[in-house]
Amino acid sequence: MKPTIPKGMRDFSPVDMTRRNFILNAICQVYRQHGYRQIETPAMENLSVLEGKYGAEGDTLLYRVLNSGKLPEGPAKIHDLSEKGLRYDLTVPFARYVVMHRNEITFPFKRYQVQPVWRADRPQKGRYREFYQCDADVIGSDSLLNEVEMVQMITEVFTALDIRTELRVNNRKVLAGLAEKLDIPDRFMELTIGLDKLEKAGLEKVMDEWRSRGIPSEALAKLEELLANSRPAGEPGGHLTEFLRGSEPGEKGIGEVQSVLDLSGREGNASLKFDLTLARGLNYYTGMIFEVKCTEKDSQFGGSLLGGGRYDDLTGVFGLPGVSGVGISFGVDRIHDVMTGLGKFDNRAPGTVTRVMFVNFGEAEAGQALGMADRMRLAGIATEVYPDAAKVKKQMSYADANAIPFVALLGSEEIKSGNVKVKDMRSGEQEDMTVQALIEKIRKDGET
Amino acid sequence: MKPTIPKGMRDFSPVDMTRRNFILNAICQVYRQHGYRQIETPAMENLSVLEGKYGAEGDTLLYRVLNSGKLPEGPAKIHDLSEKGLRYDLTVPFARYVVMHRNEITFPFKRYQVQPVWRADRPQKGRYREFYQCDADVIGSDSLLNEVEMVQMITEVFTALDIRTELRVNNRKVLAGLAEKLDIPDRFMELTIGLDKLEKAGLEKVMDEWRSRGIPSEALAKLEELLANSRPAGEPGGHLTEFLRGSEPGEKGIGEVQSVLDLSGREGNASLKFDLTLARGLNYYTGMIFEVKCTEKDSQFGGSLLGGGRYDDLTGVFGLPGVSGVGISFGVDRIHDVMTGLGKFDNRAPGTVTRVMFVNFGEAEAGQALGMADRMRLAGIATEVYPDAAKVKKQMSYADANAIPFVALLGSEEIKSGNVKVKDMRSGEQEDMTVQALIEKIRKDGET
């Protein structure tokens, strides 16, 4: 039988792992530097926890796990067959975690979490049925300093990853104020859904859609004017601020945006911009919202590399109301694709940390090599002894395929002399030296 | 609604994560030092890959995932409902990986893999339905040096973890030779199953069982004598070697055991012993076999901390015959329990890396603190600014609960003076200093 892998899922080979670990480590290192603490939740959650949390479409995309034991007799009903599902995101399991552990948690609670999630989505380029999420949230604090910290962390991550991006921010209160002042407070949903589509579909199409959904033409005219005036600025600007005057959420939202822009400090690879068209429509956000787009080579890398925002009530659905928080989630796969496209991985070591391999010339020589390899490792140098006394050419190909920079040859001649012959696989140069000299050579090489 | 977590599954809080990461990092660091390369496989595999690989009991313990879309009409049949299952171990997915990627792989292939697995087992103390495995295998090489490397890695891991253990080895060929020379070659299965039970059930009970299964009394008398003579020695010994003379697998097995004992070198926290009663009965092993038990405080920590061995044909079932290999798998949960029981985690930082927290005295002061915190982080020091201008007592409790060693107070007085007041949370001492002096103080503290 020829084995297969489920559609939309991936194996990660050593080279893929090196790249993904590089990205995840960069993100988690920033999280830790800001005092976020890691948790993990199980891959499976009870369906009562998952269902109804991701909208009607989300429920159809949940992976459900069959109950153990005998199947029920008669026609199958879904809730007789299954009571557990696979993690769909990290937010709902986190909310469940907070409620169940609330007596051990000291609030504000800053947590990060890096785990795969599963969605029974139609697979397509760049969209998988299993993928990692890498979230940070702080809950139990209303302070805008948390939003400022999120902006700082985002900037630090993209600086560490060496990708130029634009971090666009908006505030759902600004959008609520907008709906209020446009006199369409009951059309908030249509407004935000349309704003989210603007970039892809263009103003004309969205205007048509708004019009066809019955949003009055006066409101649309005003909206068009505001959009034309506020988009390029990167700051809320006088025009919008003026328009929102008198709307309580509108004024509050503008103030929050301004504070975040003012307090966020250090510059880096995420240029911070207010964008009135950012809406993150279908989410549960209630305050500041964030989105990151790559700005390298323009349009080649569409899609957002990060999303996030403030929510007012994470855990209310599980019986613990009033827990506000703010969180961000990096799109690890998309960051991977962007970095690959930009050639950021071209010079990175491919999935191995081995610095030197000893050629195997047979039992007696290999026995000596084992001892030397052990000494190398004690000095902190990752070392292999080729396990079989195969042809030297074959052993060299192995070193080559695994990008091992140095090969050590320890034949009977060398054993007699107390030296080892060392080949630099990149330059082809060969040199006899003591083990101690080899250790120093490799240490020095690692520093360059 | 009160949320619940599925039975037999666990949340990992920050303190748990610190401990588990400590263990996993120690193991993976050793793997990497020996040139093993990481891979990951998806949580879900097609059932055709999983079924029939773990025995009849294993099949009942597989978690099966419901197909998407509508349920089939009429009485449900399992294969109409589900075509994917959750990873049950890391070995079968690895075999599938090797077959599917055989054209990219340079053999011998040394891989490690750290991922959770799922088993619908009855939950009980120390046994979970979701748990991490942490495996290393090298495949495509028959050389005994691979077994020697496994012994070295095991020793290095338990030395790094500071747990005293016994690494017991045997060889399935020795057992095959034993069955041959006892003239019960067709009772190999009963022989190995009985040997595995010896430690728990005692010799008398196992002898009774063997007898009741019809193993002849002459064979049992000889076996009893061999067991009495060979157990305490830790080496095969003349008595056993003599007995196996003339059996081809027996002599080969003894030779392999002796080579591994001779070549394994450096001493550490895993004392290496031959043990004739080690059998690992239900496994697919064909050569050397390994098992580690904790030897601290005797019997308190039963169960093995590691298992492994040589197999002749990992991928034959997937159409790629003749791929031999050797692998080990650490029992991460059991190692965690042993280390906790021994108090090894008592002095470790609980789940946070934050070294200093700035108290929040209000908007103006916090603005200054943000800048200082940023400077600390650029110097590599994990730093938090408490997000809310809460009562100082509350902020101090937060620092305390999160085991943050230093608290920095930056009030209007300090801002004027250009200094910051620093409190050592362990000694209670307070001191005024510059930010630079604080950075140096914390660096120095980190070194002790």
PDB file of C-alpha atoms in Angstrom, chain B residues 194-308:
ATOM      1  CA  GLY B 194       6.447 -13.604  30.860  1.00  0.00           C
ATOM      2  CA  LEU B 195       9.861 -11.954  31.158  1.00  0.00           C
ATOM      3  CA  ASP B 196       8.254  -8.525  30.955  1.00  0.00           C
ATOM      4  CA  LYS B 197       5.948  -9.417  33.837  1.00  0.00           C
ATOM      5  CA  LEU B 198       8.716 -10.734  36.063  1.00  0.00           C
ATOM      6  CA  GLU B 199       9.502  -7.530  37.903  1.00  0.00           C
ATOM      7  CA  LYS B 200       5.887  -6.730  38.773  1.00  0.00           C
ATOM      8  CA  ALA B 201       4.468 -10.222  39.317  1.00  0.00           C
ATOM      9  CA  GLY B 202       7.501 -12.062  40.673  1.00  0.00           C
ATOM     10  CA  LEU B 203       9.175 -15.241  39.487  1.00  0.00           C
ATOM     11  CA  GLU B 204       6.744 -17.662  41.088  1.00  0.00           C
ATOM     12  CA  LYS B 205       3.641 -16.272  39.392  1.00  0.00           C
ATOM     13  CA  VAL B 206       5.326 -16.038  36.013  1.00  0.00           C
ATOM     14  CA  MET B 207       6.597 -19.624  36.344  1.00  0.00           C
ATOM     15  CA  ASP B 208       3.041 -20.738  37.116  1.00  0.00           C
ATOM     16  CA  GLU B 209       1.786 -18.932  34.046  1.00  0.00           C
ATOM     17  CA  TRP B 210       4.462 -20.419  31.796  1.00  0.00           C
ATOM     18  CA  ARG B 211       3.703 -23.847  33.214  1.00  0.00           C
ATOM     19  CA  SER B 212      -0.033 -23.436  32.700  1.00  0.00           C
ATOM     20  CA  ARG B 213       0.661 -22.444  29.098  1.00  0.00           C
ATOM     21  CA  GLY B 214       2.406 -25.765  28.598  1.00  0.00           C
ATOM     22  CA  ILE B 215       6.063 -24.772  28.528  1.00  0.00           C
ATOM     23  CA  PRO B 216       7.939 -27.970  29.466  1.00  0.00           C
ATOM     24  CA  SER B 217       9.355 -28.212  32.967  1.00  0.00           C
ATOM     25  CA  GLU B 218      12.918 -28.948  31.783  1.00  0.00           C
ATOM     26  CA  ALA B 219      12.897 -25.608  29.912  1.00  0.00           C
ATOM     27  CA  LEU B 220      11.514 -23.838  32.963  1.00  0.00           C
ATOM     28  CA  ALA B 221      14.101 -25.335  35.297  1.00  0.00           C
ATOM     29  CA  LYS B 222      16.902 -24.218  32.995  1.00  0.00           C
ATOM     30  CA  LEU B 223      15.344 -20.771  32.619  1.00  0.00           C
ATOM     31  CA  GLU B 224      15.083 -20.367  36.383  1.00  0.00           C
ATOM     32  CA  GLU B 225      18.743 -21.224  36.761  1.00  0.00           C
ATOM     33  CA  LEU B 226      19.782 -18.783  34.019  1.00  0.00           C
ATOM     34  CA  LEU B 227      17.713 -15.984  35.518  1.00  0.00           C
ATOM     35  CA  ALA B 228      19.175 -16.589  38.968  1.00  0.00           C
ATOM     36  CA  ASN B 229      22.693 -16.468  37.551  1.00  0.00           C
ATOM     37  CA  SER B 230      22.454 -13.593  35.133  1.00  0.00           C
ATOM     38  CA  ARG B 231      20.326 -10.900  36.754  1.00  0.00           C
ATOM     39  CA  PRO B 232      22.653  -9.280  39.239  1.00  0.00           C
ATOM     40  CA  ALA B 233      25.743  -9.238  37.078  1.00  0.00           C
ATOM     41  CA  GLY B 234      24.925  -6.421  34.643  1.00  0.00           C
ATOM     42  CA  GLU B 235      26.931  -8.253  31.958  1.00  0.00           C
ATOM     43  CA  PRO B 236      25.887 -11.314  29.982  1.00  0.00           C
ATOM     44  CA  GLY B 237      28.408 -13.473  31.896  1.00  0.00           C
ATOM     45  CA  GLY B 238      29.985 -16.816  31.134  1.00  0.00           C
ATOM     46  CA  HIS B 239      27.044 -18.933  32.208  1.00  0.00           C
ATOM     47  CA  LEU B 240      24.608 -17.415  29.696  1.00  0.00           C
ATOM     48  CA  THR B 241      27.221 -17.103  26.942  1.00  0.00           C
ATOM     49  CA  GLU B 242      28.017 -20.780  27.385  1.00  0.00           C
ATOM     50  CA  PHE B 243      24.362 -21.753  27.274  1.00  0.00           C
ATOM     51  CA  LEU B 244      23.745 -19.829  24.041  1.00  0.00           C
ATOM     52  CA  ARG B 245      26.774 -21.289  22.262  1.00  0.00           C
ATOM     53  CA  GLY B 246      25.723 -22.886  18.983  1.00  0.00           C
ATOM     54  CA  SER B 247      22.640 -20.704  18.553  1.00  0.00           C
ATOM     55  CA  GLU B 248      23.288 -18.259  15.735  1.00  0.00           C
ATOM     56  CA  PRO B 249      20.993 -15.470  16.967  1.00  0.00           C
ATOM     57  CA  GLY B 250      22.040 -16.158  20.557  1.00  0.00           C
ATOM     58  CA  GLU B 251      25.734 -15.732  19.831  1.00  0.00           C
ATOM     59  CA  LYS B 252      25.125 -12.690  17.646  1.00  0.00           C
ATOM     60  CA  GLY B 253      22.935 -11.083  20.301  1.00  0.00           C
ATOM     61  CA  ILE B 254      25.506 -11.648  23.055  1.00  0.00           C
ATOM     62  CA  GLY B 255      28.195 -10.147  20.820  1.00  0.00           C
ATOM     63  CA  GLU B 256      26.100  -7.056  20.165  1.00  0.00           C
ATOM     64  CA  VAL B 257      25.336  -6.567  23.845  1.00  0.00           C
ATOM     65  CA  GLN B 258      29.029  -6.873  24.673  1.00  0.00           C
ATOM     66  CA  SER B 259      30.012  -4.362  21.967  1.00  0.00           C
ATOM     67  CA  VAL B 260      27.494  -1.802  23.164  1.00  0.00           C
ATOM     68  CA  LEU B 261      28.652  -2.235  26.765  1.00  0.00           C
ATOM     69  CA  ASP B 262      32.292  -1.885  25.675  1.00  0.00           C
ATOM     70  CA  LEU B 263      31.902   1.111  23.364  1.00  0.00           C
ATOM     71  CA  SER B 264      29.549   3.303  25.356  1.00  0.00           C
ATOM     72  CA  GLY B 265      32.244   5.287  27.123  1.00  0.00           C
ATOM     73  CA  ARG B 266      31.564   8.286  29.332  1.00  0.00           C
ATOM     74  CA  GLU B 267      29.833   7.607  32.634  1.00  0.00           C
ATOM     75  CA  GLY B 268      26.813   9.572  33.703  1.00  0.00           C
ATOM     76  CA  ASN B 269      23.434   9.352  35.364  1.00  0.00           C
ATOM     77  CA  ALA B 270      22.330   6.233  33.509  1.00  0.00           C
ATOM     78  CA  SER B 271      24.206   3.209  34.725  1.00  0.00           C
ATOM     79  CA  LEU B 272      24.313   0.691  31.918  1.00  0.00           C
ATOM     80  CA  LYS B 273      23.347  -2.895  32.710  1.00  0.00           C
ATOM     81  CA  PHE B 274      22.590  -6.001  30.732  1.00  0.00           C
ATOM     82  CA  ASP B 275      19.326  -7.517  31.963  1.00  0.00           C
ATOM     83  CA  LEU B 276      18.179 -10.853  30.600  1.00  0.00           C
ATOM     84  CA  THR B 277      14.636 -10.199  31.859  1.00  0.00           C
ATOM     85  CA  LEU B 278      14.185  -7.099  29.700  1.00  0.00           C
ATOM     86  CA  ALA B 279      12.030  -8.213  26.760  1.00  0.00           C
ATOM     87  CA  ARG B 280       9.732  -5.370  25.551  1.00  0.00           C
ATOM     88  CA  GLY B 281       7.449  -8.170  24.491  1.00  0.00           C
ATOM     89  CA  LEU B 282       4.738  -6.682  22.319  1.00  0.00           C
ATOM     90  CA  ASN B 283       7.020  -4.484  20.259  1.00  0.00           C
ATOM     91  CA  TYR B 284       8.447  -4.842  16.799  1.00  0.00           C
ATOM     92  CA  TYR B 285      12.040  -4.824  18.032  1.00  0.00           C
ATOM     93  CA  THR B 286      14.500  -7.278  16.518  1.00  0.00           C
ATOM     94  CA  GLY B 287      17.911  -6.379  17.996  1.00  0.00           C
ATOM     95  CA  MET B 288      19.154  -4.330  20.944  1.00  0.00           C
ATOM     96  CA  ILE B 289      16.453  -3.108  23.330  1.00  0.00           C
ATOM     97  CA  PHE B 290      16.639  -0.355  25.938  1.00  0.00           C
ATOM     98  CA  GLU B 291      14.725   0.634  29.024  1.00  0.00           C
ATOM     99  CA  VAL B 292      15.415   3.217  31.727  1.00  0.00           C
ATOM    100  CA  LYS B 293      14.207   3.107  35.312  1.00  0.00           C
ATOM    101  CA  CYS B 294      14.718   5.678  38.005  1.00  0.00           C
ATOM    102  CA  THR B 295      16.987   4.468  40.792  1.00  0.00           C
ATOM    103  CA  GLU B 296      16.458   7.365  43.166  1.00  0.00           C
ATOM    104  CA  LYS B 297      14.658   6.445  46.409  1.00  0.00           C
ATOM    105  CA  ASP B 298      13.985   2.926  45.140  1.00  0.00           C
ATOM    106  CA  SER B 299      10.503   1.884  44.338  1.00  0.00           C
ATOM    107  CA  GLN B 300       8.736   5.216  44.675  1.00  0.00           C
ATOM    108  CA  PHE B 301       9.029   5.926  40.967  1.00  0.00           C
ATOM    109  CA  GLY B 302       8.054   2.764  39.148  1.00  0.00           C
ATOM    110  CA  GLY B 303       7.499   2.564  35.441  1.00  0.00           C
ATOM    111  CA  SER B 304      10.041   3.192  32.753  1.00  0.00           C
ATOM    112  CA  LEU B 305      11.307   6.642  31.794  1.00  0.00           C
ATOM    113  CA  LEU B 306      12.419   5.531  28.346  1.00  0.00           C
ATOM    114  CA  GLY B 307      12.033   2.662  25.938  1.00  0.00           C
ATOM    115  CA  GLY B 308      13.630   1.861  22.645  1.00  0.00           C
TER     116      GLY B 308
END
